[in-house]
Coordinates of C-alpha atoms and ligand atoms in Angstrom, one line a residue:
X1 CA 1.7 -27.8 -12.9
X2 CA 3.6 -26.3 -14.5
X3 CA 6.7 -27.7 -13.0
X4 CA 5.0 -31.1 -14.0
X5 CA 4.8 -30.2 -17.5
X6 CA 8.2 -29.1 -18.3
X7 CA 9.8 -32.3 -17.5
X8 CA 6.3 -34.0 -19.3
X9 CA 7.0 -37.6 -21.1
X10 CA 4.9 -36.2 -24.0
X11 CA 7.1 -33.4 -24.4
X12 CA 9.0 -33.4 -27.9
X13 CA 10.1 -29.9 -28.7
X14 CA 13.3 -30.2 -28.5
X15 CA 16.1 -30.7 -31.2
X16 CA 17.7 -34.1 -31.3
X17 CA 20.8 -34.2 -29.2
X18 CA 19.7 -31.6 -26.8
X19 CA 19.3 -31.4 -23.8
X20 CA 16.2 -29.9 -21.1
X21 CA 18.9 -26.9 -20.2
X22 CA 20.2 -26.3 -24.3
X23 CA 15.8 -26.4 -24.2
X24 CA 15.4 -23.3 -21.8
X25 CA 18.1 -21.5 -24.5
X26 CA 15.8 -22.6 -27.0
X27 CA 12.0 -20.5 -25.7
X28 CA 14.1 -17.6 -25.6
X29 CA 14.8 -17.5 -29.4
X30 CA 11.4 -16.7 -31.1
X31 CA 12.7 -18.7 -34.0
X32 CA 12.2 -21.5 -32.0
X33 CA 8.5 -21.1 -31.3
X34 CA 7.9 -22.5 -35.3
X35 CA 8.9 -25.7 -34.2
X36 CA 7.1 -25.8 -31.1
X37 CA 4.1 -24.9 -32.5
X38 CA 4.3 -27.9 -35.1
X39 CA 5.1 -29.7 -32.0
X40 CA 1.8 -28.5 -30.4
X41 CA -0.2 -28.4 -33.9
X42 CA 0.6 -33.0 -33.3
X43 CA -0.5 -32.7 -30.0
X44 CA -3.7 -30.9 -30.6
X45 CA -4.7 -33.8 -33.9
X46 CA -4.0 -36.6 -31.4
X47 CA -6.5 -34.2 -28.2
X48 CA -8.8 -33.8 -30.7
X49 CA -9.0 -37.7 -31.6
X50 CA -8.8 -38.4 -28.3
X51 CA -12.0 -36.0 -27.5
X52 CA -14.0 -36.6 -30.6
X53 CA -14.7 -39.8 -29.3
X54 CA -16.5 -38.5 -26.0
X55 CA -19.8 -37.5 -25.7
X56 CA -19.8 -36.3 -21.8
X57 CA -21.0 -32.7 -20.8
X58 CA -17.5 -32.5 -19.5
X59 CA -15.5 -33.5 -22.9
X60 CA -17.8 -30.6 -25.0
X61 CA -16.5 -28.1 -22.8
X62 CA -13.1 -30.1 -23.0
X63 CA -13.6 -30.0 -26.6
X64 CA -14.4 -26.3 -26.6
X65 CA -11.2 -25.5 -25.1
X66 CA -9.1 -27.4 -27.1
X67 CA -11.0 -25.7 -30.3
X68 CA -9.7 -22.4 -28.9
X69 CA -6.4 -23.4 -28.0
X70 CA -6.7 -24.5 -31.8
X71 CA -7.2 -21.3 -32.8
X72 CA -4.5 -19.7 -30.8
X73 CA -2.2 -21.8 -32.4
X74 CA -3.5 -21.5 -35.8
X75 CA -3.7 -17.4 -35.0
X76 CA 0.2 -17.5 -34.3
X77 CA 1.4 -19.5 -37.2
X78 CA 0.4 -16.6 -39.0
X79 CA 2.5 -14.4 -37.2
X80 CA 6.0 -14.1 -39.8
X81 CA 9.1 -15.6 -38.3
X82 CA 11.0 -13.9 -35.9
X83 CA 14.0 -12.6 -36.9
X84 CA 16.1 -10.1 -34.6
X85 CA 15.4 -6.4 -36.1
X86 CA 19.1 -4.2 -36.1
X87 CA 18.7 -0.6 -34.1
X88 CA 19.1 2.3 -36.9
X89 CA 20.0 4.6 -34.1
X90 CA 21.1 5.2 -30.5
X91 CA 17.5 5.8 -29.4
X92 CA 16.1 2.8 -31.1
X93 CA 18.6 0.8 -29.6
X94 CA 18.0 2.3 -25.6
X95 CA 14.4 1.4 -26.4
X96 CA 15.5 -2.0 -27.6
X97 CA 17.1 -2.5 -24.4
X98 CA 14.4 -1.1 -22.1
X99 CA 11.8 -3.2 -23.8
X100 CA 14.1 -6.1 -23.0
X101 CA 14.5 -5.3 -19.5
X102 CA 10.3 -5.0 -19.3
X103 CA 9.8 -9.1 -20.5
X104 CA 13.1 -9.6 -18.1
X105 CA 11.4 -8.7 -15.4
X106 CA 7.5 -9.5 -16.5
X107 CA 7.1 -13.0 -16.9
X108 CA 3.9 -12.3 -18.9
X109 CA 5.6 -10.1 -22.0
X110 CA 6.5 -11.6 -24.8
X111 CA 10.4 -13.3 -24.1
X112 CA 13.2 -10.3 -25.3
X113 CA 10.6 -8.3 -26.8
X114 CA 13.1 -5.6 -27.9
X115 CA 15.2 -7.4 -30.2
X116 CA 12.0 -8.6 -31.8
X117 CA 9.8 -6.5 -32.0
X118 CA 9.4 -3.8 -35.2
X119 CA 9.8 -0.1 -33.7
X120 CA 6.9 1.8 -34.9
X121 CA 7.6 5.5 -33.5
X122 CA 8.6 7.1 -30.4
X123 CA 8.1 10.3 -28.5
X124 CA 9.2 11.7 -24.8
X125 CA 7.2 13.9 -22.7
X126 CA 6.9 14.3 -19.1
X127 CA 4.5 15.2 -16.4
X128 CA 4.8 16.7 -13.4
X129 CA 3.6 15.7 -9.5
X130 CA 3.2 18.7 -6.9
X131 CA 2.9 17.6 -3.6
X132 CA 1.7 20.2 -1.2
X133 CA 2.2 19.5 2.4
X134 CA 0.2 21.9 4.8
X135 CA 1.2 21.7 8.4
X136 CA -2.2 23.2 10.4
X137 CA -1.8 24.0 13.6
X138 CA -5.0 24.6 15.6
X139 CA -4.3 26.9 19.0
X140 CA -7.4 27.0 21.7
X141 CA -7.1 29.1 25.2
X142 CA -7.6 26.9 28.3
X143 CA -8.2 27.6 31.7
X144 CA -6.8 25.0 34.3
X145 CA -7.9 24.7 37.8
X146 CA -5.6 23.5 40.8
X147 CA -5.5 24.0 44.3
X148 CA -3.7 26.8 46.1
X149 CA -0.4 26.6 46.4
X150 CA 0.8 29.9 48.0
X151 CA 3.5 29.7 44.5
X152 CA 4.4 33.2 43.2
X153 CA 1.8 35.2 41.0
X154 CA 4.1 37.4 38.4
X155 CA 3.3 40.4 37.1
X156 CA -0.4 40.4 35.9
X157 CA -0.3 40.6 32.0
X158 CA -3.8 41.3 29.8
X159 CA -5.3 38.5 28.0
X160 CA -4.1 38.7 24.0
X161 CA -5.8 36.6 20.7
X162 CA -4.1 33.0 20.6
X163 CA -1.9 34.0 17.5
X164 CA -0.5 36.9 19.5
X165 CA 1.7 34.9 21.2
X166 CA 5.2 34.2 21.1
X167 CA 5.0 30.1 21.7
X168 CA 8.3 27.6 20.9
X169 CA 9.0 27.2 17.6
X170 CA 8.0 24.1 16.1
X171 CA 10.1 22.6 13.1
X172 CA 8.7 19.8 10.8
X173 CA 5.4 19.0 9.0
X174 CA 4.9 16.5 11.9
X175 CA 4.4 17.6 15.6
X176 CA 2.9 16.6 18.7
X177 CA 0.6 17.8 20.7
X178 CA 1.5 20.9 23.5
X179 CA 0.6 23.2 25.9
X180 CA 2.7 26.4 27.2
X181 CA 1.4 28.3 30.2
X182 CA 1.0 31.5 30.1
X183 CA 2.7 33.9 32.3
X184 CA 0.8 36.9 34.4
X185 CA -2.5 35.2 33.9
X186 CA -3.5 33.0 36.9
X187 CA -6.1 34.2 38.9
X188 CA -6.5 33.0 42.3
X189 CA -10.6 32.7 43.2
X190 CA -12.3 31.1 46.9
X191 CA -12.9 27.3 46.2
X192 CA -17.0 27.4 45.6
X193 CA -16.9 23.9 46.8
X194 CA -15.9 24.6 50.5
X195 CA -17.1 28.2 50.3
X196 CA -13.4 29.4 50.9
X197 CA -13.1 28.0 54.1
X198 CA -11.2 24.7 53.0
X199 CA -13.0 22.4 55.1
X200 CA -15.6 20.2 53.7
X201 CA -18.3 17.8 55.4
X202 CA -16.6 14.0 56.0
X203 CA -18.2 11.9 53.0
X204 CA -17.8 8.8 54.4
X205 CA -19.8 9.5 57.4
X206 CA -22.2 11.9 56.1
X207 CA -20.4 14.9 58.4
X208 CA -21.7 13.2 61.8
X209 CA -18.9 12.2 63.0
X210 CA -19.8 8.5 63.4
X211 CA -21.8 5.5 61.8
X212 CA -24.4 3.0 62.6
X213 CA -22.8 0.1 63.5
X214 CA -22.7 -2.7 60.9
X215 CA -22.3 -5.3 63.1
X216 CA -25.8 -5.0 65.5
X217 CA -27.9 -2.2 62.9
X218 CA -27.6 0.5 66.1
X219 CA -29.1 -2.1 68.6
X220 CA -26.3 -2.6 70.6
X221 CA -27.4 -6.2 71.1
X222 CA -26.8 -9.2 68.6
X223 CA -28.3 -12.6 69.2
X224 CA -26.1 -15.1 70.8
X225 CA -24.5 -17.5 68.8
X226 CA -24.4 -20.4 71.0
X227 CA -28.1 -20.9 71.8
X228 CA -29.5 -19.2 68.4
X229 CA -31.3 -16.7 70.4
X230 CA -33.2 -19.2 72.0
X231 CA -32.4 -18.9 75.3
X232 CA -32.0 -22.4 75.9
X233 CA -30.4 -25.3 75.1
X234 CA -30.8 -29.1 74.9
X235 CA -29.7 -30.5 78.3
X236 CA -27.5 -33.6 76.8
X237 CA -27.2 -35.3 80.2
X238 CA -30.7 -36.2 79.6
X239 CA -30.4 -38.0 76.3
X240 CA -30.3 -41.5 76.3
X241 CA -27.4 -44.0 75.1
X242 CA -28.3 -44.8 71.4
X243 CA -26.4 -47.7 69.2
X244 CA -23.0 -46.1 67.7
X245 CA -24.0 -45.7 64.1
X246 CA -27.1 -44.4 64.9
X247 CA -25.3 -41.6 67.2
X248 CA -22.9 -41.1 63.9
X249 CA -25.9 -40.6 61.9
X250 CA -27.2 -38.2 64.1
X251 CA -24.0 -36.3 64.0
X252 CA -23.5 -36.0 60.9
X253 CA -27.0 -35.1 60.2
X254 CA -26.1 -32.0 63.4
X255 CA -23.8 -31.0 61.4
X256 CA -25.0 -30.3 58.2
X257 CA -28.4 -28.9 59.8
X258 CA -25.6 -26.3 61.8
X259 CA -24.3 -25.6 58.5
X260 CA -27.2 -24.6 56.8
X261 CA -29.2 -23.1 59.6
X262 CA -25.8 -20.9 59.9
X263 CA -26.7 -19.8 56.5
X264 CA -30.2 -18.6 57.5
X265 CA -28.9 -17.3 60.4
X266 CA -26.9 -14.8 58.4
X267 CA -29.6 -14.1 55.7
X268 CA -31.4 -13.3 59.0
X269 CA -29.1 -11.2 60.4
X270 CA -29.0 -8.8 57.1
X271 CA -32.5 -8.3 58.3
X272 CA -34.8 -10.9 55.9
X273 CA -37.4 -12.3 58.4
X274 CA -37.4 -16.1 57.1
X275 CA -38.0 -18.9 59.3
X276 CA -35.0 -21.5 59.1
X277 CA -36.4 -24.3 57.9
X278 CA -34.0 -26.6 59.7
X279 CA -32.9 -25.5 62.5
X280 CA -34.4 -28.3 64.9
X281 CA -36.1 -26.9 67.8
X282 CA -34.1 -28.4 71.1
X283 CA -37.2 -28.8 73.1
X284 CA -38.8 -31.1 70.4
X285 CA -35.9 -33.7 71.3
X286 CA -36.1 -33.8 74.6
X287 CA -34.9 -31.9 78.5
X288 CA -33.5 -27.7 77.9
X289 CA -32.1 -25.7 80.0
X290 CA -31.4 -21.8 79.6
X291 CA -28.3 -20.8 77.7
X292 CA -25.5 -20.3 79.9
X293 CA -24.0 -17.3 77.9
X294 CA -26.7 -15.0 77.4
X295 CA -29.5 -13.5 78.7
X296 CA -33.1 -14.5 76.4
X297 CA -30.5 -15.0 73.7
X298 CA -28.7 -11.9 73.4
X299 CA -25.6 -10.4 74.1
X300 CA -24.0 -7.2 74.2
X301 CA -22.1 -6.2 71.3
X302 CA -19.1 -4.9 71.2
X303 CA -19.8 -1.2 70.1
X304 CA -21.2 -0.1 73.5
X305 CA -23.3 2.2 72.1
X306 CA -24.9 1.1 68.3
X307 CA -22.5 3.6 66.6
X308 CA -18.6 3.2 65.5
X309 CA -16.6 6.7 65.2
X310 CA -15.6 7.6 61.2
X311 CA -12.0 6.2 60.7
X312 CA -12.0 9.4 58.7
X313 CA -12.4 12.4 60.3
X314 CA -11.8 10.5 63.1
X315 CA -15.0 12.2 64.7
X316 CA -14.2 15.6 63.8
X317 CA -17.2 15.6 60.8
X318 CA -14.7 17.6 58.4
X319 CA -12.2 17.4 56.4
X320 CA -9.8 19.2 54.1
X321 CA -11.5 20.5 50.8
X322 CA -10.0 18.3 48.4
X323 CA -10.5 20.4 45.7
X324 CA -8.3 23.4 47.2
X325 CA -6.6 21.2 49.0
X326 CA -7.7 23.0 52.4
X327 CA -6.7 26.4 51.5
X328 CA -10.2 27.5 50.6
X329 CA -8.4 29.3 47.2
X330 CA -8.4 28.0 43.8
X331 CA -5.7 29.1 41.2
X332 CA -7.0 29.4 37.4
X333 CA -4.0 29.2 34.8
X334 CA -4.5 30.0 31.5
X335 CA -2.6 27.6 29.1
X336 CA -2.6 27.4 25.0
X337 CA -3.1 24.3 23.6
X338 CA -1.5 23.8 20.3
X339 CA -2.2 20.8 17.8
X340 CA -0.9 20.0 14.6
X341 CA -2.0 18.4 11.4
X342 CA -1.0 17.6 8.4
X343 CA -2.3 17.6 4.7
X344 CA -1.0 16.3 1.8
X345 CA -2.1 17.0 -1.7
X346 CA -0.8 15.7 -4.9
X347 CA -1.7 16.6 -8.0
X348 CA -0.1 16.0 -11.8
X349 CA 0.0 18.2 -14.7
X350 CA 0.7 16.9 -17.9
X351 CA -1.4 14.1 -19.8
X352 CA -0.5 10.9 -20.2
X353 CA -2.7 7.2 -20.7
X354 CA -0.5 6.0 -17.5
X355 CA -2.4 5.7 -14.6
X356 CA -1.9 8.0 -11.7
X357 CA -1.3 5.3 -9.3
X358 CA 1.4 3.8 -11.0
X359 CA 3.0 7.5 -11.3
X360 CA 2.4 7.9 -7.6
X361 CA 5.2 5.1 -7.2
X362 CA 7.7 7.0 -9.3
X363 CA 10.9 8.3 -8.3
X364 CA 11.1 11.2 -10.8
X365 CA 13.8 14.5 -10.4
X366 CA 13.2 16.9 -7.8
X367 CA 13.1 20.0 -9.3
X368 CA 11.7 22.2 -6.5
X369 CA 11.5 21.8 -2.7
X370 CA 10.9 24.4 -0.7
X371 CA 9.4 25.9 2.7
X372 CA 6.4 28.8 1.7
X373 CA 7.2 31.4 3.3
X374 CA 5.6 34.0 1.3
X375 CA 2.7 34.5 -1.2
X376 CA 3.8 32.6 -4.8
X377 CA 3.2 34.5 -7.6
X378 CA 2.3 32.8 -10.9
X379 CA 4.7 35.0 -12.7
X380 CA 7.6 34.6 -11.0
X381 CA 8.1 31.1 -12.3
X382 CA 10.8 29.5 -10.8
X383 CA 14.3 28.2 -13.4
X384 CA 13.0 25.2 -14.8
X385 CA 9.5 24.8 -14.1
X386 CA 7.2 24.7 -16.4
X387 CA 4.7 27.4 -16.3
X388 CA 1.3 25.3 -15.8
X389 CA 2.9 23.4 -13.3
X390 CA 3.7 26.7 -11.4
X391 CA 0.3 28.2 -11.9
X392 CA -0.9 25.1 -10.4
X393 CA 1.3 25.1 -7.7
X394 CA 0.5 28.4 -6.9
X395 CA -3.2 28.0 -7.3
X396 CA -3.0 25.0 -5.3
X397 CA -1.0 26.6 -2.3
X398 CA -3.4 29.7 -2.0
X399 CA -6.4 27.5 -2.2
X400 CA -4.9 25.6 1.3
X401 CA -3.2 28.5 2.8
X402 CA -7.1 30.5 3.0
X403 CA -8.7 26.7 3.2
X404 CA -12.8 27.9 4.9
X405 CA -12.8 24.6 6.1
X406 CA -10.0 24.9 8.4
X407 CA -10.3 28.8 9.6
X408 CA -14.0 28.5 9.6
X409 CA -14.1 29.5 13.1
X410 CA -11.0 31.8 14.1
X411 CA -11.6 33.8 17.0
X412 CA -9.3 35.3 20.0
X413 CA -9.7 32.4 21.9
X414 CA -9.5 29.5 19.5
X415 CA -8.1 28.9 16.0
X416 CA -6.7 27.1 12.9
X417 CA -3.9 28.6 10.6
X418 CA -1.5 26.9 8.2
X419 CA 1.9 27.6 9.7
X420 CA 4.2 25.8 7.9
X421 CA 4.2 24.4 3.9
X422 CA 6.4 22.8 1.7
X423 CA 5.8 22.4 -1.9
X424 CA 8.0 19.8 -4.1
X425 CA 7.7 19.6 -7.6
X426 CA 9.0 16.4 -8.9
X427 CA 9.2 15.6 -13.2
X428 CA 8.7 12.5 -14.2
X429 CA 9.8 11.8 -17.8
X430 CA 8.7 9.1 -19.8
X431 CA 8.5 8.1 -23.3
X432 CA 5.5 6.3 -25.4
X433 CA 6.4 3.8 -27.9
X434 CA 4.2 2.3 -30.8
X435 CA 5.5 -1.0 -31.9
X436 CA 4.5 -4.4 -33.7
X437 CA 4.7 -7.2 -32.8
X438 CA 2.8 -10.8 -34.5
X439 CA 1.3 -8.2 -36.8
X440 CA -0.2 -6.3 -34.3
X441 CA 0.1 -2.7 -32.9
X442 CA 0.9 -2.1 -29.5
X443 CA 1.6 0.8 -27.5
X444 CA 4.5 0.9 -24.4
X445 CA 5.6 3.2 -21.8
X446 CA 8.4 3.9 -20.0
X447 CA 8.9 6.4 -17.3
X448 CA 10.6 7.5 -14.5
X449 CA 14.5 7.9 -14.1
X450 CA 17.3 6.5 -15.7
X451 CA 18.4 3.6 -13.8
X452 CA 14.7 3.3 -12.1
X453 CA 12.7 3.3 -15.2
X454 CA 9.1 1.6 -15.3
X455 CA 6.8 0.3 -17.5
X456 CA 3.4 0.5 -18.5
X457 CA 1.2 -1.0 -20.9
X458 CA -2.5 -1.7 -21.4
X459 CA -1.7 -4.6 -23.8
X460 CA 0.9 -6.5 -24.7
X461 CA 1.8 -9.9 -26.9
X462 CA 1.8 -12.7 -24.2
X463 CA 4.8 -14.7 -23.8
X464 CA 4.9 -17.3 -26.3
X465 CA 5.4 -20.0 -23.0
X466 CA 1.9 -19.5 -22.2
X467 CA -0.2 -20.9 -24.6
X468 CA 2.4 -23.4 -25.0
X469 CA 1.9 -24.2 -21.5
X470 CA -2.1 -24.2 -21.8
X471 CA -1.9 -27.0 -24.8
X472 CA 0.2 -28.9 -22.9
X473 CA -1.8 -28.6 -20.0
X474 CA -4.9 -29.8 -21.9
X475 CA -3.5 -32.8 -23.3
X476 CA -1.8 -34.0 -20.3
X477 CA -4.6 -34.1 -18.3
X478 CA -6.3 -36.2 -21.6
X479 CA -3.6 -38.0 -22.4
X480 CA -3.0 -39.3 -18.9
X481 CA -6.2 -39.6 -17.2
X482 CA -8.0 -40.1 -20.4
X483 CA -10.6 -39.2 -21.7
X484 CA -13.5 -41.0 -20.3
X485 CA -13.4 -39.5 -16.8
X486 CA -12.2 -35.4 -16.8
X487 CA -11.8 -34.4 -13.7
X488 CA -15.1 -32.3 -12.4
X489 CA -14.2 -28.8 -12.0
X490 CA -10.5 -29.0 -12.8
X491 CA -11.5 -28.3 -16.4
X492 CA -11.8 -24.6 -15.9
X493 CA -9.6 -23.9 -13.1
X494 CA -6.8 -25.9 -13.7
X495 CA -5.8 -24.1 -17.0
X496 CA -4.1 -21.1 -15.4
X497 CA -3.8 -19.2 -18.7
X498 CA -6.5 -17.2 -19.5
X499 CA -8.5 -19.0 -22.7
X500 CA -10.9 -15.7 -23.7
X501 CA -8.5 -13.5 -24.3
X502 CA -7.0 -13.3 -28.0
X503 CA -3.8 -14.8 -28.6
X504 CA -0.4 -13.2 -28.1
X505 CA -1.7 -10.3 -25.7
X506 CA -2.7 -9.4 -22.3
X507 CA -4.3 -6.6 -21.3
X508 CA -4.2 -4.6 -17.6
X509 CA -7.5 -6.9 -16.4
X510 CA -6.5 -9.9 -17.0
X511 CA -3.1 -9.0 -14.8
X512 CA -5.4 -8.2 -12.4
X513 CA -7.3 -11.0 -12.3
X514 CA -4.2 -13.3 -12.1
Ligands
LIG1 ZN1 -12.3 24.0 48.9
LIG2 ZN1 -27.5 -18.0 74.2
LIG3 ZN1 -22.4 -3.2 67.8
LIG4 ZN1 -16.0 11.0 59.1

């Protein structure tokens, strides 16, 4: 909407002879606001005339919006004519520069705020961010069993509490988990799976050395496939000659039936005693002869005796025990498993109206950074650190070192201890500026180090363009689409400028709603 609006045909705020490009510069100068305002006044009059003729619900709502905008314009015109202020000190000049920086990077803030605001007062202060990082190490003794391999045992040593072992040093606050095998603590014990024999019953054949033949289920005979177990077949020679098509049809039926019959045979072979509904007995069709391939419908199975030799143990009934690889022995190693986790604590010392989440993004000035290798003393304040900041840090470090939640279950076989602590103290300077703009009092904060200043304010003068844009948006809608038929739903959502907040002022909430 704003782009259209910039080039809107109805826009006539430019002074004669100026083009749009110059106009852009005009907007940077609040002196032009008066000129813009009178233009908007005229527009509002136009709009009012148009709107008043309508009476629909939507028009009533529009009237309210226009009325509100008009009210803002009225208030805007009560603001004194803006003239650039002259700084009276180097500090004030710096503050004005910063305010201009702020309005340059935040399009919601009045343009060139630093040039036109009245600086009432300013004060500087600082907050400190205390960051304590603690690397917690958890050690636990674990027993790992493995098949005995005959490897050297080493000299036997006594088992010590987990923290008495000197383990490889770990550097850095973040460290991966690791394991260390302890020398001289291996036990060689008998394998309980095989009772120390190294042998175990073959699992495939359950120690029999053989299994029942799956083809004949141990019966040594299987059904003859030629006669489907009947023992006789049709005597085809006897068959009368049939017309070609009848023969074709019968052949087809026979082949389908045979396939179905095979399926049922398969099911019966699995041991399910079901009759075969499509297997028509050849005896029903005519003469039969004994099956040439079998005796009484059965043939010998290839297994011969109903059993098959177990392929896993080749009939030996036992195999090597998998637990001990056949050695009959297990070696138990002792290992210390180490895990590390990092806890980061932040605390802001000092008061300011700047929310902590904003301060967290500040870089600040790192004044103190050290690995805490010994107990900190509240009285031994390092140079350049305020006493209360140091005291807070000492308390924080102390509380974390004896963290009961972490140290809860310390015993000779396991425990958790702080194995590295790093303390960082960061100074974040800030300046609080009281100023007036358009007959209203405001405050803004500049924080963080030089060259990386950040700004915070919970309310500030809004950029004039925003109100202007609102009025233009309303007028464009009203004058181009006509007051008769306002687009439903567009009235409220179309105007991006919030009209319910006081003019010239934006609050933090407003910013979040955008
Ligand atoms: Zn074993
Ligand atoms: Zn047969
Ligand atoms: Zn068999
Ligand atoms: Zn076997």
